Short mmCIF file of C-alpha atoms in Angstrom, two decimals:
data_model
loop_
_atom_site.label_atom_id
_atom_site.label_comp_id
_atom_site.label_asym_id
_atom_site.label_seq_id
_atom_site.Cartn_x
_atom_site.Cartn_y
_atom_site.Cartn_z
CA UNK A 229 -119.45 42.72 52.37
CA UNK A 230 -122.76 40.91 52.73
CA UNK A 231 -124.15 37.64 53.75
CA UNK A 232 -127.18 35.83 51.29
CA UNK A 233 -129.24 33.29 53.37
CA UNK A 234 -131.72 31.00 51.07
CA UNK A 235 -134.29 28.69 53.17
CA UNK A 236 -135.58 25.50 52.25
CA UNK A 237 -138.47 23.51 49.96
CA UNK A 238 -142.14 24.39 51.35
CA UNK A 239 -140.16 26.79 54.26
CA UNK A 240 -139.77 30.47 54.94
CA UNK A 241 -136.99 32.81 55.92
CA UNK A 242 -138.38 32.05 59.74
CA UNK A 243 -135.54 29.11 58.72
CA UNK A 244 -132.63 30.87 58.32
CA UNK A 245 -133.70 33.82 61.47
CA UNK A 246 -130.99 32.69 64.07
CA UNK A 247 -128.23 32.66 61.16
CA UNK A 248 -129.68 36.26 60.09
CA UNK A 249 -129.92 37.71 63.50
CA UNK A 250 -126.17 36.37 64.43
CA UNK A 251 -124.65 37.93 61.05
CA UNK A 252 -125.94 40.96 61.70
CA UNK A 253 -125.13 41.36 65.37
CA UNK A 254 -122.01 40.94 63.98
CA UNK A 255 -122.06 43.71 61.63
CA UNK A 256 -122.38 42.01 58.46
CA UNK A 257 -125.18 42.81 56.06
CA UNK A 258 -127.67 40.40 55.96
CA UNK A 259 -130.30 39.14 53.15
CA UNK A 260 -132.97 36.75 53.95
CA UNK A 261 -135.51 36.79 52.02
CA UNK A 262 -138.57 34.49 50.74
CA UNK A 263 -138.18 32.19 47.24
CA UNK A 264 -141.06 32.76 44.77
CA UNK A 265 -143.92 31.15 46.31
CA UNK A 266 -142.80 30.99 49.67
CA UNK A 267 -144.52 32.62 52.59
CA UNK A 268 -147.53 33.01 49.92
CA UNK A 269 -150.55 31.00 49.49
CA UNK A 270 -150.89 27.40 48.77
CA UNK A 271 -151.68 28.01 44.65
CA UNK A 272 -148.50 30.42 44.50
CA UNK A 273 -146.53 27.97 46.19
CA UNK A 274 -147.45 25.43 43.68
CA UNK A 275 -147.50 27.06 41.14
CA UNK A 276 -143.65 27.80 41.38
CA UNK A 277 -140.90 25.56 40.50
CA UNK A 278 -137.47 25.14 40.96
CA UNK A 279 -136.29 27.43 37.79
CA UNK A 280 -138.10 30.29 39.45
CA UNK A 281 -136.12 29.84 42.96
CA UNK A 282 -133.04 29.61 40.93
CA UNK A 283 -133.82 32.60 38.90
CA UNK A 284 -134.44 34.46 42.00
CA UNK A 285 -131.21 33.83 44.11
CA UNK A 286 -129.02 34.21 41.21
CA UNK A 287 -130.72 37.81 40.84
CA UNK A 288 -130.70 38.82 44.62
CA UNK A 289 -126.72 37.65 44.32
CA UNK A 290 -125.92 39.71 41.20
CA UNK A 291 -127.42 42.45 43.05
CA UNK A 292 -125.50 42.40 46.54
CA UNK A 293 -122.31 41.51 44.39
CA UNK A 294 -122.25 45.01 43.42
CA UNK A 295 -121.25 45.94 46.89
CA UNK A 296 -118.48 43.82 47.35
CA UNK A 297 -118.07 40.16 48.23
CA UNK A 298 -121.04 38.39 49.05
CA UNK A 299 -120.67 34.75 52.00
CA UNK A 300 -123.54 32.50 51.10
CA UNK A 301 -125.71 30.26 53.21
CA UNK A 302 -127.85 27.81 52.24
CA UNK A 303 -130.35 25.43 53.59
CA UNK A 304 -131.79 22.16 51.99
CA UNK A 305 -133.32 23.28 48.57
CA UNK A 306 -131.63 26.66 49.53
CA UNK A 307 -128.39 25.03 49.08
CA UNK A 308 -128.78 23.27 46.30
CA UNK A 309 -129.64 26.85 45.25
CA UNK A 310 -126.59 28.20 46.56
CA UNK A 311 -124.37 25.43 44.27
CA UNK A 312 -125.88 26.68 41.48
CA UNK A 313 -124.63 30.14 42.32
CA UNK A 314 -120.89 28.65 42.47
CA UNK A 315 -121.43 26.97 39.48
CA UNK A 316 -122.11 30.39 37.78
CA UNK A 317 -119.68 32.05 39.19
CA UNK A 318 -117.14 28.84 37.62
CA UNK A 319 -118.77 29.63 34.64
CA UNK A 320 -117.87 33.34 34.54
CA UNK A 321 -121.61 34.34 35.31
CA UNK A 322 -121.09 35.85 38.46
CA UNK A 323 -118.76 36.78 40.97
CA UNK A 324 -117.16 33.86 43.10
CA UNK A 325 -118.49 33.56 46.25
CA UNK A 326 -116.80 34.19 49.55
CA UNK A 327 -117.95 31.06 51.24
CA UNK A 328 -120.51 28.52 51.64
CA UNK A 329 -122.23 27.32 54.68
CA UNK A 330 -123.98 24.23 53.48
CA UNK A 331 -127.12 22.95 55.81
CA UNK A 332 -128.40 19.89 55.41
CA UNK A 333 -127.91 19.81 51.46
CA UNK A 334 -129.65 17.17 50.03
CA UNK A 335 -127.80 15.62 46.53
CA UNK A 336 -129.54 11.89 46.76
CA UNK A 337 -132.91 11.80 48.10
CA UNK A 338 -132.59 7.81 47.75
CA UNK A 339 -129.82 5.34 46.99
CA UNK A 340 -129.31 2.02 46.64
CA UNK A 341 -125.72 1.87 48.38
CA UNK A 342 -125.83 2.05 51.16
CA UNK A 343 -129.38 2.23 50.69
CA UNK A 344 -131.56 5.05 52.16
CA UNK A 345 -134.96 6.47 51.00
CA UNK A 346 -136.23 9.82 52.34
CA UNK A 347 -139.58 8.69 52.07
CA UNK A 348 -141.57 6.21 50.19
CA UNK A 349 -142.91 8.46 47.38
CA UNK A 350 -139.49 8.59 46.25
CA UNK A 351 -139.65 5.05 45.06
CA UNK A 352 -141.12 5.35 41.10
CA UNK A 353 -141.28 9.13 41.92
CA UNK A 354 -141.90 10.24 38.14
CA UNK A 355 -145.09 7.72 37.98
CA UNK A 356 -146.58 9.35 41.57
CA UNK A 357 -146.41 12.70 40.64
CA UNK A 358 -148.40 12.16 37.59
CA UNK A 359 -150.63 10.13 39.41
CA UNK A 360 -151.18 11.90 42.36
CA UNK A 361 -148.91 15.33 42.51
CA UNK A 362 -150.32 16.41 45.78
CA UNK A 363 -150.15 14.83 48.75
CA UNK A 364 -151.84 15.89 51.94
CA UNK A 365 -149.12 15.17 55.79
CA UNK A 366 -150.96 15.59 58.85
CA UNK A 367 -149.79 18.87 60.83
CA UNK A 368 -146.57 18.14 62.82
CA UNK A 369 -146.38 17.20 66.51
CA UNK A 370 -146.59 19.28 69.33
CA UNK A 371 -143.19 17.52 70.20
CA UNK A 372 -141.34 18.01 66.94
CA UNK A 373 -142.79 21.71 67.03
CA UNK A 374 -141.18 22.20 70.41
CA UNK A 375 -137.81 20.78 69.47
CA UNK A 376 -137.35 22.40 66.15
CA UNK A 377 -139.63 24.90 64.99
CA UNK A 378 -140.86 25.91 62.18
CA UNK A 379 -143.21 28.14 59.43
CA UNK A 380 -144.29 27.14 55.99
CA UNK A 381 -146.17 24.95 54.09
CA UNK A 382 -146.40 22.15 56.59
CA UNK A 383 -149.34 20.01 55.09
CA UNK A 384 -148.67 20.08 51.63
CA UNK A 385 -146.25 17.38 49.70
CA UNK A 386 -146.16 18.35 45.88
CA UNK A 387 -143.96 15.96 44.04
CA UNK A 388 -143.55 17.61 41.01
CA UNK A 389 -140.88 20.29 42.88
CA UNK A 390 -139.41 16.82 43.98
CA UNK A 391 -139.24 16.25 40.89
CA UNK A 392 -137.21 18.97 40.02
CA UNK A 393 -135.44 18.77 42.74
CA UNK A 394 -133.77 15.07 41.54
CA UNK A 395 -132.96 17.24 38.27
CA UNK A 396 -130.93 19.49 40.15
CA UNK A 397 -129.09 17.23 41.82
CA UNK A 398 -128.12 15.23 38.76
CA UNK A 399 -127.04 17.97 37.24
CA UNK A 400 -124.93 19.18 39.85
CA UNK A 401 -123.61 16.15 41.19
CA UNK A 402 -120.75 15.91 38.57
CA UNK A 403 -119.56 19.56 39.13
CA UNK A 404 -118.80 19.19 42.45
CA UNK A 405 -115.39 19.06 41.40
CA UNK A 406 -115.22 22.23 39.82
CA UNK A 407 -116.70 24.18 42.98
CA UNK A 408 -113.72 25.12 45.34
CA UNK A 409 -114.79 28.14 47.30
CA UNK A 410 -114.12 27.54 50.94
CA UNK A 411 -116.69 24.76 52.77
CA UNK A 412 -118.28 24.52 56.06
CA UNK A 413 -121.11 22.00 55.98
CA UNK A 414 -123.43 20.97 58.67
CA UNK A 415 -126.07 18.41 59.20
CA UNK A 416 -127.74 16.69 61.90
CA UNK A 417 -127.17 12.60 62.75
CA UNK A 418 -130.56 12.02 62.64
CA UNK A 419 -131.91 13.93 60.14
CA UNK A 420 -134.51 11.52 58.19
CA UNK A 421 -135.55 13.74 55.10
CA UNK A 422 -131.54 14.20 53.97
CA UNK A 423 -129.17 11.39 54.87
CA UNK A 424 -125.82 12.09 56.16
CA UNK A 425 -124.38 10.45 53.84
CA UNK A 426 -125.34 13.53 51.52
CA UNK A 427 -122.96 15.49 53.86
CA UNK A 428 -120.21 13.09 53.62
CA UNK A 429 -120.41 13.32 49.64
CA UNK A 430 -120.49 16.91 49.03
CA UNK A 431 -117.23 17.21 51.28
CA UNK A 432 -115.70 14.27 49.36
CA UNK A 433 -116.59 15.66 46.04
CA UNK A 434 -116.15 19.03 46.41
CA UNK A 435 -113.00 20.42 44.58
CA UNK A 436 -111.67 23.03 47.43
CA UNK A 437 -109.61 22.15 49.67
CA UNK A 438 -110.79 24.00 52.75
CA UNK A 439 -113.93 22.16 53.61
CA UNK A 440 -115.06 21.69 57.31
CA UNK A 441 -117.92 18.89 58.33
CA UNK A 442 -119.97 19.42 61.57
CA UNK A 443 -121.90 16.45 61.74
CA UNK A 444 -123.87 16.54 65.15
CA UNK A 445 -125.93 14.44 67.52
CA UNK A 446 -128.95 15.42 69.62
CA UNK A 447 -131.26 13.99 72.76
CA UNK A 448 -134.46 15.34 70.53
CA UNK A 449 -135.48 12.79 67.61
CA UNK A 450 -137.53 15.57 66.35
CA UNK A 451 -136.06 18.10 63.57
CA UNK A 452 -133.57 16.11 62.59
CA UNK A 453 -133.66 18.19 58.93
CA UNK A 454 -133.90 21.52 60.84
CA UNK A 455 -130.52 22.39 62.35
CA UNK A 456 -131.12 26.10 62.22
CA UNK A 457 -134.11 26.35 64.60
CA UNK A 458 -133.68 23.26 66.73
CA UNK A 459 -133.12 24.10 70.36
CA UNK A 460 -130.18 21.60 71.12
CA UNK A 461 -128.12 23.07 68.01
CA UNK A 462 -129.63 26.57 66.78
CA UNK A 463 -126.95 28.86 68.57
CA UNK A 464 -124.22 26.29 67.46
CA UNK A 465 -125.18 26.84 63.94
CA UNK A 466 -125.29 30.39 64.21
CA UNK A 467 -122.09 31.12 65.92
CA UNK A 468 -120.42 28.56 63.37
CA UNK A 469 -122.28 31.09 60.47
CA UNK A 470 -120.83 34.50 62.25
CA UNK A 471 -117.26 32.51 62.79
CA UNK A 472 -117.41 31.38 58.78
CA UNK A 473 -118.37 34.33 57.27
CA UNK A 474 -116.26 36.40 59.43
CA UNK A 475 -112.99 34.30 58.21
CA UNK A 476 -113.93 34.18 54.54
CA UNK A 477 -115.00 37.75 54.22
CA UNK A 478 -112.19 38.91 55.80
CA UNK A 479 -109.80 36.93 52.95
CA UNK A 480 -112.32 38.13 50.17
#
């Protein structure tokens, strides 16, 4: 029995530590490991794309399948990443999965009801990238750092993996229905880069009918996307992981 944690867009395994450390305190076999591009330099990051992240946790899952069950955890991009691993394993691919921890998954990064917008780049998003396909953020706060840290590529926006990104989750949107392994998702109330209402979807959508929603508030309005390393929820979401994964693996 093992446990596969993927991280986030731009991020690092740093993401997906407390998790990690928690599963394996707990005896379970842990893999955390960095997407193509990740924890690498800027050009490798960019020059990456969503088919290579894909690629890569389908092959790390194939390969821990063949010791037995295998709980997955995902984390923004990572769990998009981690839906297309149940949709393989629908399709006869792979091996279903034990579980699914879903953080802060995002399947709209803009809607027009009710209307959110993760940021404004995401308005004619196809036309910006073209135009201008990197953009340059200003380092993060000393306040948001504190609250909810964090290790990656924090200055660089590339829209083209957004772009990507919105092809995912069009294509996985509709097979939501088809997924049913058993479904603990968890989001913050605040989080601006993935709106709750993303949360509210994929447990309205999805096809199985254990699901579980932890939707949860905090003083901080820093990390609001970063439930995994922000101070006020960090040991929740890890204890919720080892409690999970414990309960699926154990029914594997």
């Amino acid at each position: 029995m093992s446990c596969l944690l993927l991280h986030g867009l731009a991020g690092s395994p740093f993401e997906m530590e407390g998790p990690a450390r928690a599963l394996k305190d707990a005896g379970l076999a842990v893999s955390n490991e960095a997407l193509p591009g990740h924890g690498a330099s800027p050009e490798a990051y960019l020059a990456s794309g969503y088919a290579d992240w894909r690629a890569a946790a389908l092959e790390r899952y194939a390969a821990l399948c063949r010791t037995g069950p295998v709980w997955l955890a995902g984390y923004s991009l990572g769990g998009l990443l981690a839906l297309e691993i149940c949709l393989a394993a629908v399709e006869g691919r792979v091996p279903p999965p034990a579980g699914l921890l879903a953080l802060a998954v995002p399947l709209f990064f803009r809607k027009w009801h009710p209307y959110f917008c993760a940021a404004p780049q995401f308005h004619l998003l196809r036309w910006r990238a073209r135009l201008q396909p990197r953009v340059e953020l200003p380092p993060r706060s000393g306040a948001a750092r504190a609250a909810a840290p964090w290790q990656g590529h924090e200055t660089i926006y590339y829209l083209p993996h957004f772009v990507e990104l919105e092809a995912a989750q069009r294509r996985l949107r509709p097979v939501l229905p088809r997924l049913t392994v058993p479904l603990c998702i968890v989001q913050l109330r605040h989080d601006a880069c993935c709106h709750p209402y993303n949360s509210h979807y994929l447990q309205k959508q999805w096809g199985g009918r254990e699901t579980e929603l932890h939707l949860w508030r905090t003083r901080s309005p820093h990390g609001g996307h970063l439930p995994t390393t922000h101070i006020e929820c960090r040991e929740r979401v890890a204890a919720l992981a080892v409690t999970h994964a414990r309960r699926c693996l154990a029914r594997a």
